[in-house]
Short mmCIF file of C-alpha atoms in Angstrom, two decimals:
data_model
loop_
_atom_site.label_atom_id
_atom_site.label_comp_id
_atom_site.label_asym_id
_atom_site.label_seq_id
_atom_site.Cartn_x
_atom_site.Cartn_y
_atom_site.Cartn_z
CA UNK A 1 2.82 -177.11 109.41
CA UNK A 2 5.46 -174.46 110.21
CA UNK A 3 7.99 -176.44 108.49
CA UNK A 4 5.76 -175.42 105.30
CA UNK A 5 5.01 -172.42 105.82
CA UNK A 6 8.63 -171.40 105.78
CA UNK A 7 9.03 -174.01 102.93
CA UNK A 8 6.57 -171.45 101.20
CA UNK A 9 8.06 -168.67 102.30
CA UNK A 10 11.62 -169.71 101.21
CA UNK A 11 10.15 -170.96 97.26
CA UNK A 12 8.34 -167.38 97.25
CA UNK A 13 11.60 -165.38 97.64
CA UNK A 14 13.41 -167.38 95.96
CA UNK A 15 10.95 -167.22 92.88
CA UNK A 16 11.07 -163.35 93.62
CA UNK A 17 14.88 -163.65 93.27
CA UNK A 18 15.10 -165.10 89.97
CA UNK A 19 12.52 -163.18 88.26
CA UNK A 20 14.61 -159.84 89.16
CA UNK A 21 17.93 -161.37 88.39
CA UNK A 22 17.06 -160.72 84.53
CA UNK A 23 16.04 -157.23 85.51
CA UNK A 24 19.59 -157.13 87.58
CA UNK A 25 21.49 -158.53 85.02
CA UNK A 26 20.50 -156.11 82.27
CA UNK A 27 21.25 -152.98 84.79
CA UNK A 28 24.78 -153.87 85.14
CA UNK A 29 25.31 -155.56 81.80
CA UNK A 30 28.01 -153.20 79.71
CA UNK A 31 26.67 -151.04 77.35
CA UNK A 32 26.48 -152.12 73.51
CA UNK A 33 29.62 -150.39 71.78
CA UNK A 34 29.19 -147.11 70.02
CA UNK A 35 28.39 -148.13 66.36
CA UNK A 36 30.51 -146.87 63.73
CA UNK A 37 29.94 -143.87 61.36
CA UNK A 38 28.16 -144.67 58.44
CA UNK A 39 29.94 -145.00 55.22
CA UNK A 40 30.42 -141.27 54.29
CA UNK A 41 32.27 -139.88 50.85
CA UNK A 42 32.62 -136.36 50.13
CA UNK A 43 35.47 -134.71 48.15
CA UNK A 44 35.16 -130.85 47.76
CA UNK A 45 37.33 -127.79 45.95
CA UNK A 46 38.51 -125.37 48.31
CA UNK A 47 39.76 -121.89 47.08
CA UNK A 48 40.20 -118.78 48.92
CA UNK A 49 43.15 -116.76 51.08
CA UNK A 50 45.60 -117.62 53.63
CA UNK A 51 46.96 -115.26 56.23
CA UNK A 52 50.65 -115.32 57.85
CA UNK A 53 51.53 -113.48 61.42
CA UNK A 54 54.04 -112.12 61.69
CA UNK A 55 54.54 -112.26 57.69
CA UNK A 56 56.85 -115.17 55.70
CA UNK A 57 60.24 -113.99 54.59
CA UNK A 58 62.87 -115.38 53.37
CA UNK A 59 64.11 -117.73 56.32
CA UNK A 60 61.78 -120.28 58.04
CA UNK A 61 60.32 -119.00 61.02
CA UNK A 62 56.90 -119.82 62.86
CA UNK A 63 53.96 -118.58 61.64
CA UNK A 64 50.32 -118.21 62.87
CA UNK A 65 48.52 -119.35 59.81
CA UNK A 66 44.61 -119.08 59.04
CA UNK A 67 42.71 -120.41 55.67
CA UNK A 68 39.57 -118.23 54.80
CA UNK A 69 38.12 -120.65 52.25
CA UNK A 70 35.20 -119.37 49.51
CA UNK A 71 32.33 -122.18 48.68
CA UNK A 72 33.81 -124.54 46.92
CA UNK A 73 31.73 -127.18 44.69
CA UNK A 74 31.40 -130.68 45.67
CA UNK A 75 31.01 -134.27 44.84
CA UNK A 76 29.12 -136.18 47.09
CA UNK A 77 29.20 -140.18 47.13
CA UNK A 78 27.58 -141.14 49.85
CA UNK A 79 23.55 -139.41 48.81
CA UNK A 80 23.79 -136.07 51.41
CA UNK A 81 23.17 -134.52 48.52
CA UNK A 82 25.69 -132.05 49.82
CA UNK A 83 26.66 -129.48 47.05
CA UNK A 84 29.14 -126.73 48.25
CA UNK A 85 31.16 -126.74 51.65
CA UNK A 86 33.51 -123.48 52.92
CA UNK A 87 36.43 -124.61 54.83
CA UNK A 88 38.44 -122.10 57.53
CA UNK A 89 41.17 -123.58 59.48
CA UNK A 90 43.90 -122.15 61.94
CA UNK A 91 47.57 -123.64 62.54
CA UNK A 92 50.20 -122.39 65.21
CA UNK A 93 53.74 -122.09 65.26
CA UNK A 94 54.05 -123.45 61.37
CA UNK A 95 57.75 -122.68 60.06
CA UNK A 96 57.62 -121.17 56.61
CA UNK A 97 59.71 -119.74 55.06
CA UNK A 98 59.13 -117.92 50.66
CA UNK A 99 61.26 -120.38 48.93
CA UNK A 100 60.20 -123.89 50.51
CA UNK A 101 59.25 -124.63 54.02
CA UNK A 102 60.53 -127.76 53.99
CA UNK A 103 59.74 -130.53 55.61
CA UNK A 104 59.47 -128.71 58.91
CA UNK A 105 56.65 -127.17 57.61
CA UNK A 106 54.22 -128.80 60.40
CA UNK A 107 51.70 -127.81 63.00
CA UNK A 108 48.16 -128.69 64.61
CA UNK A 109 45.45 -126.78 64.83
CA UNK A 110 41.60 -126.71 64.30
CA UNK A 111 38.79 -125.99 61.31
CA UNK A 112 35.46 -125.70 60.28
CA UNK A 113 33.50 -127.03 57.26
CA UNK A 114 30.31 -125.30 56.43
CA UNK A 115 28.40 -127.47 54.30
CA UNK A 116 25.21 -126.45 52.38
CA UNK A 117 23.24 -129.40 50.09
CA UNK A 118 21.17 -129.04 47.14
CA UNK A 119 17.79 -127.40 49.11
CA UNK A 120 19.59 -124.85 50.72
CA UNK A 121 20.18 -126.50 54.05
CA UNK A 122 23.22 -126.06 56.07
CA UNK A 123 25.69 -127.97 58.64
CA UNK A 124 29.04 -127.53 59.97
CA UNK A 125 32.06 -129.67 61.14
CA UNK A 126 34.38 -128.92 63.78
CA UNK A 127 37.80 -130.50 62.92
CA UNK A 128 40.76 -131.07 64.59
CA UNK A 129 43.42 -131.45 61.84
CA UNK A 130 47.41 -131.15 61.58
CA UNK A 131 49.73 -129.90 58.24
CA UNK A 132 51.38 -133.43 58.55
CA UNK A 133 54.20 -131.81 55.71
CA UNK A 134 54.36 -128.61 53.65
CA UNK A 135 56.89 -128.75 50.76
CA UNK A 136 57.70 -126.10 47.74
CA UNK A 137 54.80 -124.56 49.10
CA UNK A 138 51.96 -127.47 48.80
CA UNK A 139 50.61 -128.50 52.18
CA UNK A 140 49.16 -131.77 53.09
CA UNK A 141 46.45 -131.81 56.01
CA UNK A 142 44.85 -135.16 57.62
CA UNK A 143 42.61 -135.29 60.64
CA UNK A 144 39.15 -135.92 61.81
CA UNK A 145 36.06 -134.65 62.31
CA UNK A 146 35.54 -133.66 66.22
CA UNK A 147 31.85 -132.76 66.57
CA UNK A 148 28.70 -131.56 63.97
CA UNK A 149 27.91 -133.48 60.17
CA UNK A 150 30.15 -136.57 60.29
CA UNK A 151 31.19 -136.94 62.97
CA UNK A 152 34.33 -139.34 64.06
CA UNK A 153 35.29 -139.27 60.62
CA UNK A 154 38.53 -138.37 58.52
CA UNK A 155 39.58 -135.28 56.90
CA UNK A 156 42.45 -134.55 54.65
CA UNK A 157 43.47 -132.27 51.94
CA UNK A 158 46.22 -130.28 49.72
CA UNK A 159 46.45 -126.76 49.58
CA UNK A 160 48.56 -125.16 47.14
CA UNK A 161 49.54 -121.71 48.06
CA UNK A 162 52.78 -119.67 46.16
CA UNK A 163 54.44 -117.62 48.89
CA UNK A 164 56.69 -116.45 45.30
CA UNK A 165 54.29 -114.45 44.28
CA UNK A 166 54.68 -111.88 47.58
CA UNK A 167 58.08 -110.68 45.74
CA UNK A 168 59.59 -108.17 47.07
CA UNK A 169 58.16 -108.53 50.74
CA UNK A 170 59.00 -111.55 50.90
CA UNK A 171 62.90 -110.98 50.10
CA UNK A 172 63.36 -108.24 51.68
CA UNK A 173 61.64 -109.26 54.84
CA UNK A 174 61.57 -107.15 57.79
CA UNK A 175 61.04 -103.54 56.24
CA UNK A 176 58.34 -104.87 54.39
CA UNK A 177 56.74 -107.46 56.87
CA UNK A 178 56.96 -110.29 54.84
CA UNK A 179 54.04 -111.61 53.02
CA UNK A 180 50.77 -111.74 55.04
CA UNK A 181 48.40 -112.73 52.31
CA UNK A 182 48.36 -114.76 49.47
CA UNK A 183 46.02 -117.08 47.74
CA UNK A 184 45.22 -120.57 48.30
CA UNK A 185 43.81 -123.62 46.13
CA UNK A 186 43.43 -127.09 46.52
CA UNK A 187 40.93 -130.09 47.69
CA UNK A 188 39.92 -132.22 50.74
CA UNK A 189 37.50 -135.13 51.68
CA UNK A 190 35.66 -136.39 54.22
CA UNK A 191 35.83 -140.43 54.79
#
């Protein structure tokens, strides 16, 4: 009789056992991957002014360089119904120079996208983006989008901007503080 009781005792935990593996199991299992971002397609106009510090001149040298974009109109593919967006980014140490900035013309930095859709409602994005090359004063940018509306997915644009048009403080540099302002145009997407 002992002999089964221990016989008992032995199926019970073992029983116990193997209905909480399961349980076990699915604690320590890894977690499911992240999914991906849903299929997203936006392509906006961006207009507004850029701003140079110190001031271009006539030879490259770095620049701090900030885009203060106006709400631009956009096409949206992907049913946000997203109809406008405002774009600001900031760049460090970007050679420039008035005539062409060359290939050198690179730097990282950071934005934001403002997005409002057709009731009125509003989002943002928080990018982290890069001027991958800036030539005869046309600037291509690529990144992604760090946090907010679409998240984890790509950005990139051109920006056309004509450093020419600051004349004479651009060419004669210094005295004049080379050219601070000047307008921007151009277009970006999300994807």
């Amino acid at each position: 009789m002992l002999r089964t009781s221990r016989s008992r005792a032995r199926q019970a935990v073992l029983a116990a056992a193997c209905a909480v593996l399961p349980l076990g199991a699915a604690l320590v299992a890894p977690a499911a991957a992240t999914a991906a971002p849903a299929a997203v397609s936006v392509s906006c106009s961006a207009a507004g002014q850029v701003h140079f510090n110190p001031g271009v001149e006539l030879f490259p040298r770095p620049q701090h360089v900030s885009y203060q974009g106006q709400d631009g109109t956009c096409d949206d593919f992907s049913d946000f119904d997203i109809r406008t967006a405002k774009l600001t980014m900031s760049f460090d140490d970007v050679p420039l120079s008035c005539l062409a900035s060359g290939s050198s013309g690179s730097g990282k930095g950071s934005g934001k996208i403002e997005w409002t859709n057709e009731y009125g409602d509003t989002a943002e994005s928080i990018l982290d983006v890069q001027i991958d090359d800036s030539t005869l004063n046309v600037g291509h940018v690529s990144g992604h989008v760090r946090s907010g509306q679409f998240e984890g997915h790509g950005f990139s644009g051109t920006f056309k901007t004509s450093l020419v048009g600051g004349g004479v403080s651009c060419t004669i540099g210094a005295p004049a503080g080379g050219v601070k302002d000047a307008d921007f145009t151009g277009d970006f997407s999300i994807d």
